[in-house]
Amino acid sequence: MATSKFLGYVESRKNLTGSVCGLVGLVLTFVGVAGPYWPVVVVGLYGAGALIAPPERPPLPDFPDPSAQLAELRDDFEKLGGYLTAIELPPAASGRLTELNQLLAGLLDPQVTQDLAQDPEGVHILSRAIRQDVPEAVDTFVRTRWWTRLAPGTDPPERHLERQLTVLQEEAQGLAANLREAEARRQESHTRYLEDRGRST
């Protein structure tokens, strides 16, 4: 432990800057400027260099990049699919969920995720839908449906589930539209670049 701290200080900016300033003190000694007080000059310059050195910056946290996050998200989407196959839903909600799942699967396609990886907010929206919103909506429906059978007369839980799935589908469609527009803008920019290059030659 002590050895690692010592090595860390040896490689630190404070020691390196102080050493450079100390070397300047030795040079002054050799040319006769420091005189008999050269040890004080060398130590003083080393200390001054260590004080003015910029502070050490701790390394940034090693978070997974968006591509790695999306690879994990594909695995979680498969887990979600296994969970959903075990749930019996009303036809309308089941159809809505199928459409949503198809859209989410399309957004997780490797060809799409290359563009999605450049959009952290889009990755967050997709992650939230798969890991939180969809399973919570379905689970809440299952639990509420059980209580509704015991106490009928309340608002049908399938109606809320359909509304929730509709909102999630619209959100996913908005994400897909944004990605499509970004790709279209990239294509238009490349077209203008090629046309401008052709005119300049």
PDB file of C-alpha atoms in Angstrom:
ATOM      1  CA  MET A   1       0.000   0.000   0.000  1.00  0.00           C
ATOM      2  CA  ALA A   2       2.778   2.425   0.993  1.00  0.00           C
ATOM      3  CA  THR A   3       4.765   1.446  -2.103  1.00  0.00           C
ATOM      4  CA  SER A   4       1.806   2.174  -4.408  1.00  0.00           C
ATOM      5  CA  LYS A   5       1.295   5.572  -2.773  1.00  0.00           C
ATOM      6  CA  PHE A   6       4.994   6.358  -3.191  1.00  0.00           C
ATOM      7  CA  LEU A   7       4.946   5.323  -6.848  1.00  0.00           C
ATOM      8  CA  GLY A   8       1.782   7.335  -7.341  1.00  0.00           C
ATOM      9  CA  TYR A   9       3.458  10.437  -5.950  1.00  0.00           C
ATOM     10  CA  VAL A  10       6.594   9.872  -8.044  1.00  0.00           C
ATOM     11  CA  GLU A  11       4.424   9.876 -11.174  1.00  0.00           C
ATOM     12  CA  SER A  12       2.231  12.753  -9.991  1.00  0.00           C
ATOM     13  CA  ARG A  13       2.138  16.193 -11.571  1.00  0.00           C
ATOM     14  CA  LYS A  14       3.290  17.777  -8.309  1.00  0.00           C
ATOM     15  CA  ASN A  15       6.481  15.720  -8.196  1.00  0.00           C
ATOM     16  CA  LEU A  16       7.197  16.130 -11.913  1.00  0.00           C
ATOM     17  CA  THR A  17       6.686  19.900 -11.828  1.00  0.00           C
ATOM     18  CA  GLY A  18       8.688  20.209  -8.587  1.00  0.00           C
ATOM     19  CA  SER A  19      11.501  18.131 -10.064  1.00  0.00           C
ATOM     20  CA  VAL A  20      11.691  20.365 -13.133  1.00  0.00           C
ATOM     21  CA  CYS A  21      11.884  23.453 -10.905  1.00  0.00           C
ATOM     22  CA  GLY A  22      14.507  21.718  -8.730  1.00  0.00           C
ATOM     23  CA  LEU A  23      16.598  21.044 -11.835  1.00  0.00           C
ATOM     24  CA  VAL A  24      16.389  24.748 -12.626  1.00  0.00           C
ATOM     25  CA  GLY A  25      17.819  25.371  -9.157  1.00  0.00           C
ATOM     26  CA  LEU A  26      20.724  23.028  -9.883  1.00  0.00           C
ATOM     27  CA  VAL A  27      21.419  24.813 -13.146  1.00  0.00           C
ATOM     28  CA  LEU A  28      21.481  28.121 -11.265  1.00  0.00           C
ATOM     29  CA  THR A  29      23.922  26.557  -8.816  1.00  0.00           C
ATOM     30  CA  PHE A  30      26.266  25.417 -11.595  1.00  0.00           C
ATOM     31  CA  VAL A  31      26.322  28.868 -13.214  1.00  0.00           C
ATOM     32  CA  GLY A  32      27.099  30.423  -9.830  1.00  0.00           C
ATOM     33  CA  VAL A  33      23.828  32.234  -9.188  1.00  0.00           C
ATOM     34  CA  ALA A  34      22.672  30.280  -6.130  1.00  0.00           C
ATOM     35  CA  GLY A  35      25.944  30.576  -4.219  1.00  0.00           C
ATOM     36  CA  PRO A  36      26.442  28.752  -0.927  1.00  0.00           C
ATOM     37  CA  TYR A  37      22.661  28.616  -0.364  1.00  0.00           C
ATOM     38  CA  TRP A  38      22.067  26.321  -3.319  1.00  0.00           C
ATOM     39  CA  PRO A  39      20.362  23.552  -1.238  1.00  0.00           C
ATOM     40  CA  VAL A  40      17.791  26.077  -0.033  1.00  0.00           C
ATOM     41  CA  VAL A  41      17.281  27.337  -3.593  1.00  0.00           C
ATOM     42  CA  VAL A  42      16.833  23.825  -5.004  1.00  0.00           C
ATOM     43  CA  VAL A  43      14.436  22.731  -2.261  1.00  0.00           C
ATOM     44  CA  GLY A  44      12.532  26.028  -2.465  1.00  0.00           C
ATOM     45  CA  LEU A  45      12.105  25.773  -6.230  1.00  0.00           C
ATOM     46  CA  TYR A  46      10.993  22.134  -5.903  1.00  0.00           C
ATOM     47  CA  GLY A  47       8.404  23.127  -3.290  1.00  0.00           C
ATOM     48  CA  ALA A  48       7.200  26.049  -5.387  1.00  0.00           C
ATOM     49  CA  GLY A  49       6.853  23.797  -8.425  1.00  0.00           C
ATOM     50  CA  ALA A  50       4.881  21.243  -6.441  1.00  0.00           C
ATOM     51  CA  LEU A  51       2.540  23.992  -5.221  1.00  0.00           C
ATOM     52  CA  ILE A  52       1.841  25.474  -8.657  1.00  0.00           C
ATOM     53  CA  ALA A  53       1.350  22.082 -10.329  1.00  0.00           C
ATOM     54  CA  PRO A  54      -2.207  21.483 -11.551  1.00  0.00           C
ATOM     55  CA  PRO A  55      -4.198  19.084  -9.354  1.00  0.00           C
ATOM     56  CA  GLU A  56      -4.439  15.432 -10.247  1.00  0.00           C
ATOM     57  CA  ARG A  57      -7.613  14.438 -12.071  1.00  0.00           C
ATOM     58  CA  PRO A  58      -9.156  11.125 -11.069  1.00  0.00           C
ATOM     59  CA  PRO A  59      -9.951   8.861 -14.036  1.00  0.00           C
ATOM     60  CA  LEU A  60     -13.470   9.004 -15.419  1.00  0.00           C
ATOM     61  CA  PRO A  61     -15.799   6.125 -14.477  1.00  0.00           C
ATOM     62  CA  ASP A  62     -15.668   3.302 -16.980  1.00  0.00           C
ATOM     63  CA  PHE A  63     -19.323   3.188 -18.002  1.00  0.00           C
ATOM     64  CA  PRO A  64     -20.406   0.867 -20.830  1.00  0.00           C
ATOM     65  CA  ASP A  65     -20.747   2.626 -24.163  1.00  0.00           C
ATOM     66  CA  PRO A  66     -24.180   2.871 -25.827  1.00  0.00           C
ATOM     67  CA  SER A  67     -23.440  -0.119 -28.089  1.00  0.00           C
ATOM     68  CA  ALA A  68     -22.803  -2.330 -25.062  1.00  0.00           C
ATOM     69  CA  GLN A  69     -25.942  -0.977 -23.397  1.00  0.00           C
ATOM     70  CA  LEU A  70     -28.000  -1.855 -26.464  1.00  0.00           C
ATOM     71  CA  ALA A  71     -26.553  -5.380 -26.549  1.00  0.00           C
ATOM     72  CA  GLU A  72     -27.684  -5.847 -22.930  1.00  0.00           C
ATOM     73  CA  LEU A  73     -31.029  -4.316 -23.840  1.00  0.00           C
ATOM     74  CA  ARG A  74     -31.567  -6.960 -26.541  1.00  0.00           C
ATOM     75  CA  ASP A  75     -31.070  -9.658 -23.904  1.00  0.00           C
ATOM     76  CA  ASP A  76     -33.556  -7.929 -21.599  1.00  0.00           C
ATOM     77  CA  PHE A  77     -36.054  -7.666 -24.462  1.00  0.00           C
ATOM     78  CA  GLU A  78     -35.853 -11.440 -24.911  1.00  0.00           C
ATOM     79  CA  LYS A  79     -36.488 -11.882 -21.180  1.00  0.00           C
ATOM     80  CA  LEU A  80     -39.488  -9.567 -21.462  1.00  0.00           C
ATOM     81  CA  GLY A  81     -40.816 -11.636 -24.356  1.00  0.00           C
ATOM     82  CA  GLY A  82     -40.605 -14.786 -22.255  1.00  0.00           C
ATOM     83  CA  TYR A  83     -42.530 -13.076 -19.465  1.00  0.00           C
ATOM     84  CA  LEU A  84     -45.239 -11.766 -21.802  1.00  0.00           C
ATOM     85  CA  THR A  85     -45.889 -15.148 -23.384  1.00  0.00           C
ATOM     86  CA  ALA A  86     -46.974 -16.412 -19.969  1.00  0.00           C
ATOM     87  CA  ILE A  87     -49.606 -13.658 -19.590  1.00  0.00           C
ATOM     88  CA  GLU A  88     -53.104 -14.006 -21.024  1.00  0.00           C
ATOM     89  CA  LEU A  89     -54.335 -10.614 -22.240  1.00  0.00           C
ATOM     90  CA  PRO A  90     -57.629  -9.485 -23.791  1.00  0.00           C
ATOM     91  CA  PRO A  91     -57.584  -9.504 -27.626  1.00  0.00           C
ATOM     92  CA  ALA A  92     -57.433  -5.720 -28.020  1.00  0.00           C
ATOM     93  CA  ALA A  93     -54.589  -5.295 -25.531  1.00  0.00           C
ATOM     94  CA  SER A  94     -52.808  -8.337 -26.933  1.00  0.00           C
ATOM     95  CA  GLY A  95     -52.931  -6.873 -30.446  1.00  0.00           C
ATOM     96  CA  ARG A  96     -51.671  -3.514 -29.212  1.00  0.00           C
ATOM     97  CA  LEU A  97     -48.841  -5.221 -27.326  1.00  0.00           C
ATOM     98  CA  THR A  98     -47.877  -7.228 -30.405  1.00  0.00           C
ATOM     99  CA  GLU A  99     -47.613  -4.030 -32.464  1.00  0.00           C
ATOM    100  CA  LEU A 100     -45.520  -2.380 -29.741  1.00  0.00           C
ATOM    101  CA  ASN A 101     -43.196  -5.377 -29.475  1.00  0.00           C
ATOM    102  CA  GLN A 102     -42.679  -5.411 -33.233  1.00  0.00           C
ATOM    103  CA  LEU A 103     -41.743  -1.735 -33.112  1.00  0.00           C
ATOM    104  CA  LEU A 104     -39.347  -2.265 -30.197  1.00  0.00           C
ATOM    105  CA  ALA A 105     -37.770  -5.232 -31.974  1.00  0.00           C
ATOM    106  CA  GLY A 106     -37.277  -3.058 -35.050  1.00  0.00           C
ATOM    107  CA  LEU A 107     -35.567  -0.367 -32.977  1.00  0.00           C
ATOM    108  CA  LEU A 108     -33.240  -3.017 -31.533  1.00  0.00           C
ATOM    109  CA  ASP A 109     -32.239  -4.271 -34.984  1.00  0.00           C
ATOM    110  CA  PRO A 110     -28.422  -4.028 -35.348  1.00  0.00           C
ATOM    111  CA  GLN A 111     -28.789  -1.820 -38.444  1.00  0.00           C
ATOM    112  CA  VAL A 112     -30.856   0.667 -36.442  1.00  0.00           C
ATOM    113  CA  THR A 113     -28.829   0.537 -33.248  1.00  0.00           C
ATOM    114  CA  GLN A 114     -25.809   1.996 -35.052  1.00  0.00           C
ATOM    115  CA  ASP A 115     -27.768   5.246 -35.292  1.00  0.00           C
ATOM    116  CA  LEU A 116     -29.510   4.794 -31.956  1.00  0.00           C
ATOM    117  CA  ALA A 117     -26.139   4.464 -30.191  1.00  0.00           C
ATOM    118  CA  GLN A 118     -25.508   8.125 -31.100  1.00  0.00           C
ATOM    119  CA  ASP A 119     -28.692   9.192 -29.282  1.00  0.00           C
ATOM    120  CA  PRO A 120     -28.372   8.717 -25.488  1.00  0.00           C
ATOM    121  CA  GLU A 121     -31.909  10.016 -24.912  1.00  0.00           C
ATOM    122  CA  GLY A 122     -33.253   7.509 -27.425  1.00  0.00           C
ATOM    123  CA  VAL A 123     -31.380   4.688 -25.683  1.00  0.00           C
ATOM    124  CA  HIS A 124     -32.910   5.832 -22.395  1.00  0.00           C
ATOM    125  CA  ILE A 125     -36.447   5.879 -23.850  1.00  0.00           C
ATOM    126  CA  LEU A 126     -36.050   2.391 -25.294  1.00  0.00           C
ATOM    127  CA  SER A 127     -34.486   1.041 -22.099  1.00  0.00           C
ATOM    128  CA  ARG A 128     -37.247   2.519 -19.952  1.00  0.00           C
ATOM    129  CA  ALA A 129     -39.959   1.028 -22.152  1.00  0.00           C
ATOM    130  CA  ILE A 130     -38.468  -2.483 -22.094  1.00  0.00           C
ATOM    131  CA  ARG A 131     -37.211  -2.648 -18.529  1.00  0.00           C
ATOM    132  CA  GLN A 132     -39.888  -0.647 -16.764  1.00  0.00           C
ATOM    133  CA  ASP A 133     -42.944   0.629 -18.620  1.00  0.00           C
ATOM    134  CA  VAL A 134     -44.143  -2.482 -20.484  1.00  0.00           C
ATOM    135  CA  PRO A 135     -43.619  -5.017 -17.668  1.00  0.00           C
ATOM    136  CA  GLU A 136     -45.132  -2.642 -15.106  1.00  0.00           C
ATOM    137  CA  ALA A 137     -48.181  -1.970 -17.293  1.00  0.00           C
ATOM    138  CA  VAL A 138     -48.821  -5.688 -17.789  1.00  0.00           C
ATOM    139  CA  ASP A 139     -48.154  -6.615 -14.173  1.00  0.00           C
ATOM    140  CA  THR A 140     -50.430  -3.855 -12.912  1.00  0.00           C
ATOM    141  CA  PHE A 141     -53.160  -5.101 -15.249  1.00  0.00           C
ATOM    142  CA  VAL A 142     -52.825  -8.670 -13.945  1.00  0.00           C
ATOM    143  CA  ARG A 143     -53.027  -7.600 -10.312  1.00  0.00           C
ATOM    144  CA  THR A 144     -55.877  -5.134 -10.895  1.00  0.00           C
ATOM    145  CA  ARG A 145     -57.846  -7.688 -12.908  1.00  0.00           C
ATOM    146  CA  TRP A 146     -57.778 -10.070  -9.938  1.00  0.00           C
ATOM    147  CA  TRP A 147     -59.195  -7.412  -7.608  1.00  0.00           C
ATOM    148  CA  THR A 148     -61.794  -6.386 -10.187  1.00  0.00           C
ATOM    149  CA  ARG A 149     -63.163  -9.915 -10.183  1.00  0.00           C
ATOM    150  CA  LEU A 150     -63.632  -9.630  -6.417  1.00  0.00           C
ATOM    151  CA  ALA A 151     -65.133  -6.132  -6.592  1.00  0.00           C
ATOM    152  CA  PRO A 152     -66.775  -5.595 -10.009  1.00  0.00           C
ATOM    153  CA  GLY A 153     -68.156  -2.291 -11.164  1.00  0.00           C
ATOM    154  CA  THR A 154     -64.883  -0.343 -11.384  1.00  0.00           C
ATOM    155  CA  ASP A 155     -63.236   0.910 -14.553  1.00  0.00           C
ATOM    156  CA  PRO A 156     -62.120  -2.173 -16.563  1.00  0.00           C
ATOM    157  CA  PRO A 157     -58.350  -2.693 -16.131  1.00  0.00           C
ATOM    158  CA  GLU A 158     -57.957  -3.714 -19.785  1.00  0.00           C
ATOM    159  CA  ARG A 159     -59.034  -0.213 -20.809  1.00  0.00           C
ATOM    160  CA  HIS A 160     -56.147   1.291 -18.845  1.00  0.00           C
ATOM    161  CA  LEU A 161     -53.749  -1.285 -20.249  1.00  0.00           C
ATOM    162  CA  GLU A 162     -54.774  -0.424 -23.811  1.00  0.00           C
ATOM    163  CA  ARG A 163     -54.302   3.292 -23.115  1.00  0.00           C
ATOM    164  CA  GLN A 164     -50.889   2.671 -21.580  1.00  0.00           C
ATOM    165  CA  LEU A 165     -49.751   0.525 -24.494  1.00  0.00           C
ATOM    166  CA  THR A 166     -51.023   3.163 -26.930  1.00  0.00           C
ATOM    167  CA  VAL A 167     -48.947   5.852 -25.215  1.00  0.00           C
ATOM    168  CA  LEU A 168     -45.870   3.619 -25.246  1.00  0.00           C
ATOM    169  CA  GLN A 169     -46.391   2.802 -28.916  1.00  0.00           C
ATOM    170  CA  GLU A 170     -46.667   6.500 -29.771  1.00  0.00           C
ATOM    171  CA  GLU A 171     -43.480   7.174 -27.835  1.00  0.00           C
ATOM    172  CA  ALA A 172     -41.632   4.413 -29.703  1.00  0.00           C
ATOM    173  CA  GLN A 173     -43.012   5.668 -33.032  1.00  0.00           C
ATOM    174  CA  GLY A 174     -41.714   9.148 -32.164  1.00  0.00           C
ATOM    175  CA  LEU A 175     -38.268   7.696 -31.493  1.00  0.00           C
ATOM    176  CA  ALA A 176     -38.328   5.827 -34.811  1.00  0.00           C
ATOM    177  CA  ALA A 177     -39.402   9.014 -36.621  1.00  0.00           C
ATOM    178  CA  ASN A 178     -36.546  10.981 -35.061  1.00  0.00           C
ATOM    179  CA  LEU A 179     -34.032   8.360 -36.144  1.00  0.00           C
ATOM    180  CA  ARG A 180     -35.461   8.332 -39.658  1.00  0.00           C
ATOM    181  CA  GLU A 181     -35.286  12.138 -39.869  1.00  0.00           C
ATOM    182  CA  ALA A 182     -31.692  12.141 -38.615  1.00  0.00           C
ATOM    183  CA  GLU A 183     -30.745   9.604 -41.276  1.00  0.00           C
ATOM    184  CA  ALA A 184     -32.541  11.645 -43.952  1.00  0.00           C
ATOM    185  CA  ARG A 185     -30.662  14.795 -42.889  1.00  0.00           C
ATOM    186  CA  ARG A 186     -27.381  12.880 -43.031  1.00  0.00           C
ATOM    187  CA  GLN A 187     -28.191  11.706 -46.556  1.00  0.00           C
ATOM    188  CA  GLU A 188     -29.151  15.217 -47.669  1.00  0.00           C
ATOM    189  CA  SER A 189     -25.924  16.619 -46.219  1.00  0.00           C
ATOM    190  CA  HIS A 190     -23.898  14.045 -48.133  1.00  0.00           C
ATOM    191  CA  THR A 191     -25.754  14.900 -51.329  1.00  0.00           C
ATOM    192  CA  ARG A 192     -24.974  18.617 -50.890  1.00  0.00           C
ATOM    193  CA  TYR A 193     -21.342  17.801 -50.134  1.00  0.00           C
ATOM    194  CA  LEU A 194     -21.000  15.752 -53.326  1.00  0.00           C
ATOM    195  CA  GLU A 195     -22.740  18.437 -55.405  1.00  0.00           C
ATOM    196  CA  ASP A 196     -20.571  21.209 -53.963  1.00  0.00           C
ATOM    197  CA  ARG A 197     -17.445  19.150 -54.532  1.00  0.00           C
ATOM    198  CA  GLY A 198     -18.466  18.546 -58.131  1.00  0.00           C
ATOM    199  CA  ARG A 199     -18.965  22.274 -58.757  1.00  0.00           C
ATOM    200  CA  SER A 200     -15.594  23.168 -57.251  1.00  0.00           C
ATOM    201  CA  THR A 201     -13.611  20.829 -59.539  1.00  0.00           C
TER     202      THR A 201
END
